[in-house]
mmCIF file of C-alpha atoms in Angstrom:
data_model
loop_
_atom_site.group_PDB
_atom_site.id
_atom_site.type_symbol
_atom_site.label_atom_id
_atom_site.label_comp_id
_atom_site.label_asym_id
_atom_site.label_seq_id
_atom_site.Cartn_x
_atom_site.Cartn_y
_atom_site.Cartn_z
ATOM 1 C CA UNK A 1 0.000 0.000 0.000
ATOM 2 C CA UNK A 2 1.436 3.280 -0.775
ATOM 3 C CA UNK A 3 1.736 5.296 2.334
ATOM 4 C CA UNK A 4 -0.388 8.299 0.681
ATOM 5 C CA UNK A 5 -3.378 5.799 0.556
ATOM 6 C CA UNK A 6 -6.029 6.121 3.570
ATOM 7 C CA UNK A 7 -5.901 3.764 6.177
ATOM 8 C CA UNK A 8 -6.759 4.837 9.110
ATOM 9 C CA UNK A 9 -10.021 7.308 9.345
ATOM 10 C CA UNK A 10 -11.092 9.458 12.021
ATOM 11 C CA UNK A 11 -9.411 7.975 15.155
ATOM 12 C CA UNK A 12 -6.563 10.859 15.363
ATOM 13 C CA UNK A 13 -8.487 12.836 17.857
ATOM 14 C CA UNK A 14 -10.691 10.454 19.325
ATOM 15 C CA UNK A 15 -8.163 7.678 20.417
ATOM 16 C CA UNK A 16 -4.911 9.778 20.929
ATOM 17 C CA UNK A 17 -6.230 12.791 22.505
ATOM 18 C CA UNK A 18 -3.987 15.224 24.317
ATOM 19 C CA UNK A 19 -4.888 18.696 25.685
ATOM 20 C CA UNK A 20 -2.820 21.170 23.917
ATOM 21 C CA UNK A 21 0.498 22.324 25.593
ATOM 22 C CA UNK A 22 1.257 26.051 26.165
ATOM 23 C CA UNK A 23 3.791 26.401 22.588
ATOM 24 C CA UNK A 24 0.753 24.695 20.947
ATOM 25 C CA UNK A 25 -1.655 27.183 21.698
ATOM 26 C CA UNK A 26 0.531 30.215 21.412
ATOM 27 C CA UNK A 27 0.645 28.596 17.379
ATOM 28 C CA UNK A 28 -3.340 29.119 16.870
ATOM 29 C CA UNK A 29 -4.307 32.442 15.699
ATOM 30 C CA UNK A 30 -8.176 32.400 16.717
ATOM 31 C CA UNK A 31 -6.978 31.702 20.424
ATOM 32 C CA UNK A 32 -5.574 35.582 20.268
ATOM 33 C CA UNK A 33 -9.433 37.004 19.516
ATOM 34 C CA UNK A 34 -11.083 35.503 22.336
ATOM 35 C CA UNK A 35 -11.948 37.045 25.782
ATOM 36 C CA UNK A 36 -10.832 34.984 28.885
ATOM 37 C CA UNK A 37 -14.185 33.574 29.620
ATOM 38 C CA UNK A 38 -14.398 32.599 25.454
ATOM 39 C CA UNK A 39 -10.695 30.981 25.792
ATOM 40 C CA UNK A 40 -11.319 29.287 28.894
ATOM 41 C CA UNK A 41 -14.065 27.434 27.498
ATOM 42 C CA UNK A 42 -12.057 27.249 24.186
ATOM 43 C CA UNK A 43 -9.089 25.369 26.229
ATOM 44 C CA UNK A 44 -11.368 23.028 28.040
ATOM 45 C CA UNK A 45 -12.591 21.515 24.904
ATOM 46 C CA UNK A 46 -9.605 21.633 23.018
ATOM 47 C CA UNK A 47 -7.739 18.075 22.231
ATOM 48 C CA UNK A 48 -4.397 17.600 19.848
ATOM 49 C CA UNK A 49 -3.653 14.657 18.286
ATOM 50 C CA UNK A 50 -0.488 12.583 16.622
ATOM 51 C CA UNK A 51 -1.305 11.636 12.814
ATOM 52 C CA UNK A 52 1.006 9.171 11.037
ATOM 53 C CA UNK A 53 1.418 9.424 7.357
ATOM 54 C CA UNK A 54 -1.526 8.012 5.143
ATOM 55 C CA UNK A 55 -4.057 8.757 8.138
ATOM 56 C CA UNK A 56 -7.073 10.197 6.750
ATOM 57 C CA UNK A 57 -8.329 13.335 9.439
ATOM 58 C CA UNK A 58 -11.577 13.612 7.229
ATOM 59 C CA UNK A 59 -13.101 11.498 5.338
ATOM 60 C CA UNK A 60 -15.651 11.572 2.558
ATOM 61 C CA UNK A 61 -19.102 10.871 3.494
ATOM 62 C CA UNK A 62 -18.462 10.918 7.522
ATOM 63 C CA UNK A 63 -20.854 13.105 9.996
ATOM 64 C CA UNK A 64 -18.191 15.897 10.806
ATOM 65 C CA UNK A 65 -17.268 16.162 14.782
ATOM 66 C CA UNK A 66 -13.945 18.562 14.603
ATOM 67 C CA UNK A 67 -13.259 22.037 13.392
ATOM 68 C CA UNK A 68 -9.873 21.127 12.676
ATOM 69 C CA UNK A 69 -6.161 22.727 12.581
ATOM 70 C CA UNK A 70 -2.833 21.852 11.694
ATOM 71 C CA UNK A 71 0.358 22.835 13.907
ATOM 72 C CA UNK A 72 2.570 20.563 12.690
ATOM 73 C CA UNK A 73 2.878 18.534 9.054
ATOM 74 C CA UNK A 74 1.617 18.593 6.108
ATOM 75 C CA UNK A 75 -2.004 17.713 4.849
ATOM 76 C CA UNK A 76 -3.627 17.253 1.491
ATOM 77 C CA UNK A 77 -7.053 17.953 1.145
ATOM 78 C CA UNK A 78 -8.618 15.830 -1.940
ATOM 79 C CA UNK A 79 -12.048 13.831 -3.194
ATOM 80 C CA UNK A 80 -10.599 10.543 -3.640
ATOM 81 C CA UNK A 81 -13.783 8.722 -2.167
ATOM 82 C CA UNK A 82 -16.205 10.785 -4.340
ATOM 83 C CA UNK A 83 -18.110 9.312 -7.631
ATOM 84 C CA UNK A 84 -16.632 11.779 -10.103
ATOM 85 C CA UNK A 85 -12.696 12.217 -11.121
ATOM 86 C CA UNK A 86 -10.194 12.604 -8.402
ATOM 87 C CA UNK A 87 -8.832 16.359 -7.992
ATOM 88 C CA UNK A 88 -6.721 17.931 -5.111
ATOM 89 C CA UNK A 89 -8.373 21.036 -3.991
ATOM 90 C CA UNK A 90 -5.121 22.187 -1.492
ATOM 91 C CA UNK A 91 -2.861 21.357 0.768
ATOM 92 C CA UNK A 92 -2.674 22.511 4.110
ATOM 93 C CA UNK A 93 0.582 23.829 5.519
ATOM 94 C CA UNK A 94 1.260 24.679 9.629
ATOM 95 C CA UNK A 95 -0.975 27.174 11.215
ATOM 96 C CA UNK A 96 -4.089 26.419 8.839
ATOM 97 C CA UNK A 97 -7.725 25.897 10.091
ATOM 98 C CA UNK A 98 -10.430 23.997 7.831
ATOM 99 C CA UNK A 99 -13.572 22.648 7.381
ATOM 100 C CA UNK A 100 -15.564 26.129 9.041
ATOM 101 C CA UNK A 101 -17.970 25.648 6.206
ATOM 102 C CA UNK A 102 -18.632 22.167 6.841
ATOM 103 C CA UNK A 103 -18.952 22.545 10.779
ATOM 104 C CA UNK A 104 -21.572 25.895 10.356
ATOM 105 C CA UNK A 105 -23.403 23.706 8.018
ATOM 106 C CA UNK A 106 -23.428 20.679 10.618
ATOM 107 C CA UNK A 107 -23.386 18.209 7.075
ATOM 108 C CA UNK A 108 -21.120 14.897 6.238
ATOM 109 C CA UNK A 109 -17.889 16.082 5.024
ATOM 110 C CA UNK A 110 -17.535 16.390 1.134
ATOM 111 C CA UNK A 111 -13.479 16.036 0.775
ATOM 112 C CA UNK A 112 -10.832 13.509 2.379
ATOM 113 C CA UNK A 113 -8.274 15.099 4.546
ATOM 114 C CA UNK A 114 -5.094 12.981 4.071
ATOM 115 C CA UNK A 115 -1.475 13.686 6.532
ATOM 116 C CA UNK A 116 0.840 13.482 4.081
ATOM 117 C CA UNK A 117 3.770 13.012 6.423
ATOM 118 C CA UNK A 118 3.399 12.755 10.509
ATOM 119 C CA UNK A 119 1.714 15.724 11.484
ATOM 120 C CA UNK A 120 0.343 17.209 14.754
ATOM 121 C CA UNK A 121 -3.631 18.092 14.132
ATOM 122 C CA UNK A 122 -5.681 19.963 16.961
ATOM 123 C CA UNK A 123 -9.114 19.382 16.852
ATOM 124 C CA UNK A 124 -11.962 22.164 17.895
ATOM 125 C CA UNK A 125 -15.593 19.980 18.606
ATOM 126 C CA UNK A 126 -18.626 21.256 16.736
ATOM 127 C CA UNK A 127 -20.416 22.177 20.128
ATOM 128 C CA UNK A 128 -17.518 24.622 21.199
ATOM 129 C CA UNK A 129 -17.376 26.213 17.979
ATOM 130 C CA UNK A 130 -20.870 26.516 17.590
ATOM 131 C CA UNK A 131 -20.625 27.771 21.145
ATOM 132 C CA UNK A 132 -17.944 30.560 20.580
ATOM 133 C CA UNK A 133 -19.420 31.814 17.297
ATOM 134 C CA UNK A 134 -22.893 32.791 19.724
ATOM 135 C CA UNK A 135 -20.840 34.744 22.024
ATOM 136 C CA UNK A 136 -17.298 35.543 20.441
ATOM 137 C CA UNK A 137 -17.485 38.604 17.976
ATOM 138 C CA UNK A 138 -13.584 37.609 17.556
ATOM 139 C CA UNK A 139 -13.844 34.119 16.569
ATOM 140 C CA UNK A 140 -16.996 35.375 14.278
ATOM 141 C CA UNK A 141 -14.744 37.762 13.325
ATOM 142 C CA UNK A 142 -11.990 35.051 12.229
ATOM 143 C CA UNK A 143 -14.452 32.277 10.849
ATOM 144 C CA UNK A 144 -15.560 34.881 8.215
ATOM 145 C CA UNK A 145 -12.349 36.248 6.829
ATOM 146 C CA UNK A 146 -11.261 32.358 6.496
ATOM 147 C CA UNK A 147 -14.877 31.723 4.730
ATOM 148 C CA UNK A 148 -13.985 34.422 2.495
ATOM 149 C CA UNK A 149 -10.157 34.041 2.103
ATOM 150 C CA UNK A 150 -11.193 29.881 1.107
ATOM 151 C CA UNK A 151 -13.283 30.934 -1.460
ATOM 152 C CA UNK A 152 -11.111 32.948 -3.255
ATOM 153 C CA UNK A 153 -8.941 30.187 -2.581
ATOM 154 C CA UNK A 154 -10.852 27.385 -4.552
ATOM 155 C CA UNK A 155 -11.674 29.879 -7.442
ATOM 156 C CA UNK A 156 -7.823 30.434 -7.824
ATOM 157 C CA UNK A 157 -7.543 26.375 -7.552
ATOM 158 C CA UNK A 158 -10.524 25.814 -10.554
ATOM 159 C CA UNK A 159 -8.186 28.178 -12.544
ATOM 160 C CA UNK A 160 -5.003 26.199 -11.832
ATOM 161 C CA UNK A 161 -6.802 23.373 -13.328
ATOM 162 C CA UNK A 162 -6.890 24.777 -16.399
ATOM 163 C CA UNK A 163 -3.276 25.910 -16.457
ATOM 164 C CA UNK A 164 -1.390 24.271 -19.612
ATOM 165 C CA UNK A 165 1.692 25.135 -17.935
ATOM 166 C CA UNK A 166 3.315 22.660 -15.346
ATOM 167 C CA UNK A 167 5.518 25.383 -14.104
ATOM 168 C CA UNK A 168 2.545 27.782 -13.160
ATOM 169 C CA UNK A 169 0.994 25.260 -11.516
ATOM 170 C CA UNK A 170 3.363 24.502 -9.368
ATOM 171 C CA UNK A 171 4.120 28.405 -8.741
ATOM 172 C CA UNK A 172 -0.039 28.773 -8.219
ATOM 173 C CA UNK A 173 0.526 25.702 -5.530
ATOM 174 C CA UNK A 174 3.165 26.999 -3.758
ATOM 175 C CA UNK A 175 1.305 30.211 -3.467
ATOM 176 C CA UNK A 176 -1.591 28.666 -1.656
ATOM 177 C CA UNK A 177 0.848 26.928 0.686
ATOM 178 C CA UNK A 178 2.148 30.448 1.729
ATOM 179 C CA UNK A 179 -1.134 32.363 2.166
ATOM 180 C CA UNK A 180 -0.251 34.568 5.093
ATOM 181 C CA UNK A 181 -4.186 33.662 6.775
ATOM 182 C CA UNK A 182 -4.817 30.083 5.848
ATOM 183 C CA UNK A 183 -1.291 29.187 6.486
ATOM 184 C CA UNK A 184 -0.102 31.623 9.033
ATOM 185 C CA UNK A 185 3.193 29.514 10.332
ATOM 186 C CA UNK A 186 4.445 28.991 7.469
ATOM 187 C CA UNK A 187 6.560 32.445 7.381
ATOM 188 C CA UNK A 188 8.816 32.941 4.630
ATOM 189 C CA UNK A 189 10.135 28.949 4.237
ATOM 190 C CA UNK A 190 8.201 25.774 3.606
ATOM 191 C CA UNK A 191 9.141 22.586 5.114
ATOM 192 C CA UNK A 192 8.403 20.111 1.777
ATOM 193 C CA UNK A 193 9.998 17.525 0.107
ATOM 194 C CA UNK A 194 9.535 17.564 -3.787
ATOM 195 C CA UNK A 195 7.366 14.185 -3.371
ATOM 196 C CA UNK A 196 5.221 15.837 -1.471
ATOM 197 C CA UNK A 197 4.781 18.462 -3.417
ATOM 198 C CA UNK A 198 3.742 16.381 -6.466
ATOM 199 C CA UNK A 199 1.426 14.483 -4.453
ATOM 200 C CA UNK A 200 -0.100 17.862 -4.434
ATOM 201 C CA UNK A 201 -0.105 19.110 -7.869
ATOM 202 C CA UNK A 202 -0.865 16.314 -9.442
ATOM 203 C CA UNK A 203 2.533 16.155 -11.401
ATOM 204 C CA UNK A 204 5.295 13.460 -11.494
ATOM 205 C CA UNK A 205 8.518 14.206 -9.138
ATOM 206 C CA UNK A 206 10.603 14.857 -12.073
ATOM 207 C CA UNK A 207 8.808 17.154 -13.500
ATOM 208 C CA UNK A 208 8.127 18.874 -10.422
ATOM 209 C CA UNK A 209 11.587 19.215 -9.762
ATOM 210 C CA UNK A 210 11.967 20.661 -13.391
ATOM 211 C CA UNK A 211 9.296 23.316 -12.793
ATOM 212 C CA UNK A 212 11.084 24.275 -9.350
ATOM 213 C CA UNK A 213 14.012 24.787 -10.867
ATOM 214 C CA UNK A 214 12.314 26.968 -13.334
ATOM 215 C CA UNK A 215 10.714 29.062 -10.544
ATOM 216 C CA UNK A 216 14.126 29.053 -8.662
ATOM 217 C CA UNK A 217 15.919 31.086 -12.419
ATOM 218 C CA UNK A 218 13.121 33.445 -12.568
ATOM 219 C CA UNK A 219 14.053 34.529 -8.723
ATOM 220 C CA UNK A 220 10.622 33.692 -7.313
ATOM 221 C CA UNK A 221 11.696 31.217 -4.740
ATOM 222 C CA UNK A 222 14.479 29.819 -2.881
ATOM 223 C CA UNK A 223 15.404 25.523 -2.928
ATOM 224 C CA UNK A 224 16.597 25.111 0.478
ATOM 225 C CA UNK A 225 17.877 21.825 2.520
ATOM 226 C CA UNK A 226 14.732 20.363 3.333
ATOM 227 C CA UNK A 227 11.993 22.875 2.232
ATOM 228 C CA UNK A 228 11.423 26.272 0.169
ATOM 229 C CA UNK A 229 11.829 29.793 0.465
ATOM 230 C CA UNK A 230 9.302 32.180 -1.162
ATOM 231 C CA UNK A 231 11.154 35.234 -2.696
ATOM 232 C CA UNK A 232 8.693 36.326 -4.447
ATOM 233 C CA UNK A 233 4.993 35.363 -3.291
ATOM 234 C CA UNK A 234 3.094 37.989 -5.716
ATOM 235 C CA UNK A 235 5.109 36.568 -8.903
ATOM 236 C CA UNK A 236 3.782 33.094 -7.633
ATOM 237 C CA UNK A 237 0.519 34.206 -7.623
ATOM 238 C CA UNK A 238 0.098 36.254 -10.841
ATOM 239 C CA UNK A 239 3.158 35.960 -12.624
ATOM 240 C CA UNK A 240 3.758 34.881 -16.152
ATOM 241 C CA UNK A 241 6.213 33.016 -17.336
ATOM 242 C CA UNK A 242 7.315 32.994 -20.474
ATOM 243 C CA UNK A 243 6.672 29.085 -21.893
ATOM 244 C CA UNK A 244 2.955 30.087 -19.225
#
């Protein structure tokens, strides 16, 4: 079995539960909205959870239970179960939330959340956050700049789909990775290995590689030992290159 395959499914947070330590909350931006009676009942409900590489966080077609966030990892976020073709809608890099619109809407999740590598997830339950968004303007505050910062998120990844260009791709990819709201840990360098980033794009390792190494001549990132460093996070939005 490939270890990017699903194997394990929803037992991250319920059978290795941990409160979160002091660090891990000082990583989790929505913590710094909330009042002390808001965080206090935040904290209490709060659990954190170890997930190996293939285990599947979400799955397609399960009742959801968790707002969910990752502090440590990497996550790919995909429709593999679904009836139609299988696309990759993101990945999810340290410091992201997800799944807000599936938790307001209280409905089975649509989308398979997949660690790509050993990854620390915390875990929010539905009651809490439907709890906090009745009496936190903060966390409403939060909950709808993510809504609207996802959406423009997907629209940019329907686009991407239509890219002819590899190389863009991969830039348009990279860019999502690095969104300064959805992935707020992330700073200025990625922790990735070029397999993982395939896994995400959809492209072969070679020819990721090849398309990084483009990206890396035109000055708009940075390969490091171990990960990547954004030079240029507009031109990986926007830019064109010239083969694009």
């Amino acid at each position: 079995m490939s270890p990017f395959t699903p194997h394990r499914s929803g037992n991250v947070l319920r059978d290795r539960a941990r409160p979160a330590t002091d660090a891990e909350l000082a990583e989790i931006p929505w913590m710094q909205r909330l009042t002390d009676v808001e965080r206090e009942r935040a904290l209490a409900a709060l659990v954190v959870g170890e997930a190996e590489a293939g285990d599947c966080i979400c799955r397609f077609g399960r009742p959801v239970t968790y707002w969910f966030g990752l502090l440590d990892g990497l996550l790919k976020m995909s429709n593999d179960d679904s009836q139609g073709p299988v696309v990759t809608f993101t990945g999810v890099a340290p410091g992201g939330w997800f799944g807000e619109g599936t938790v307001l809407k209280h409905e089975q999740y649509r989308y398979n959340i997949l660690a790509l590598r050993k990854s620390r997830v915390a875990g929010l339950p539905v009651e809490t956050f439907d709890w906090l968004l009745d009496h936190s303007i903060g966390f409403n505050r939060f909950v709808m700049h993510q809504l609207n910062e996802r959406l423009g998120q997907f629209i940019a990844a329907r686009e991407i789909d239509r890219l002819g260009s590899p190389d863009l791709r991969v830039a348009r990819n990279l860019a999502a990775l690095f969104h300064p709201l959805l992935s707020p840990n992330v700073a200025g360098i990625l922790r990735i290995t070029q397999q993982e980033l395939a896994y995400l794009v959809g492209l072969s390792r070679q020819r990721t590689n090849e398309a990084l190494t483009t990206l890396a001549a035109k000055g708009w990132i940075r390969v490091e030992y171990g990960g990547l460093r954004v030079l240029d996070l507009a031109a990986l939005r926007s830019g064109v290159l010239e083969d694009g």
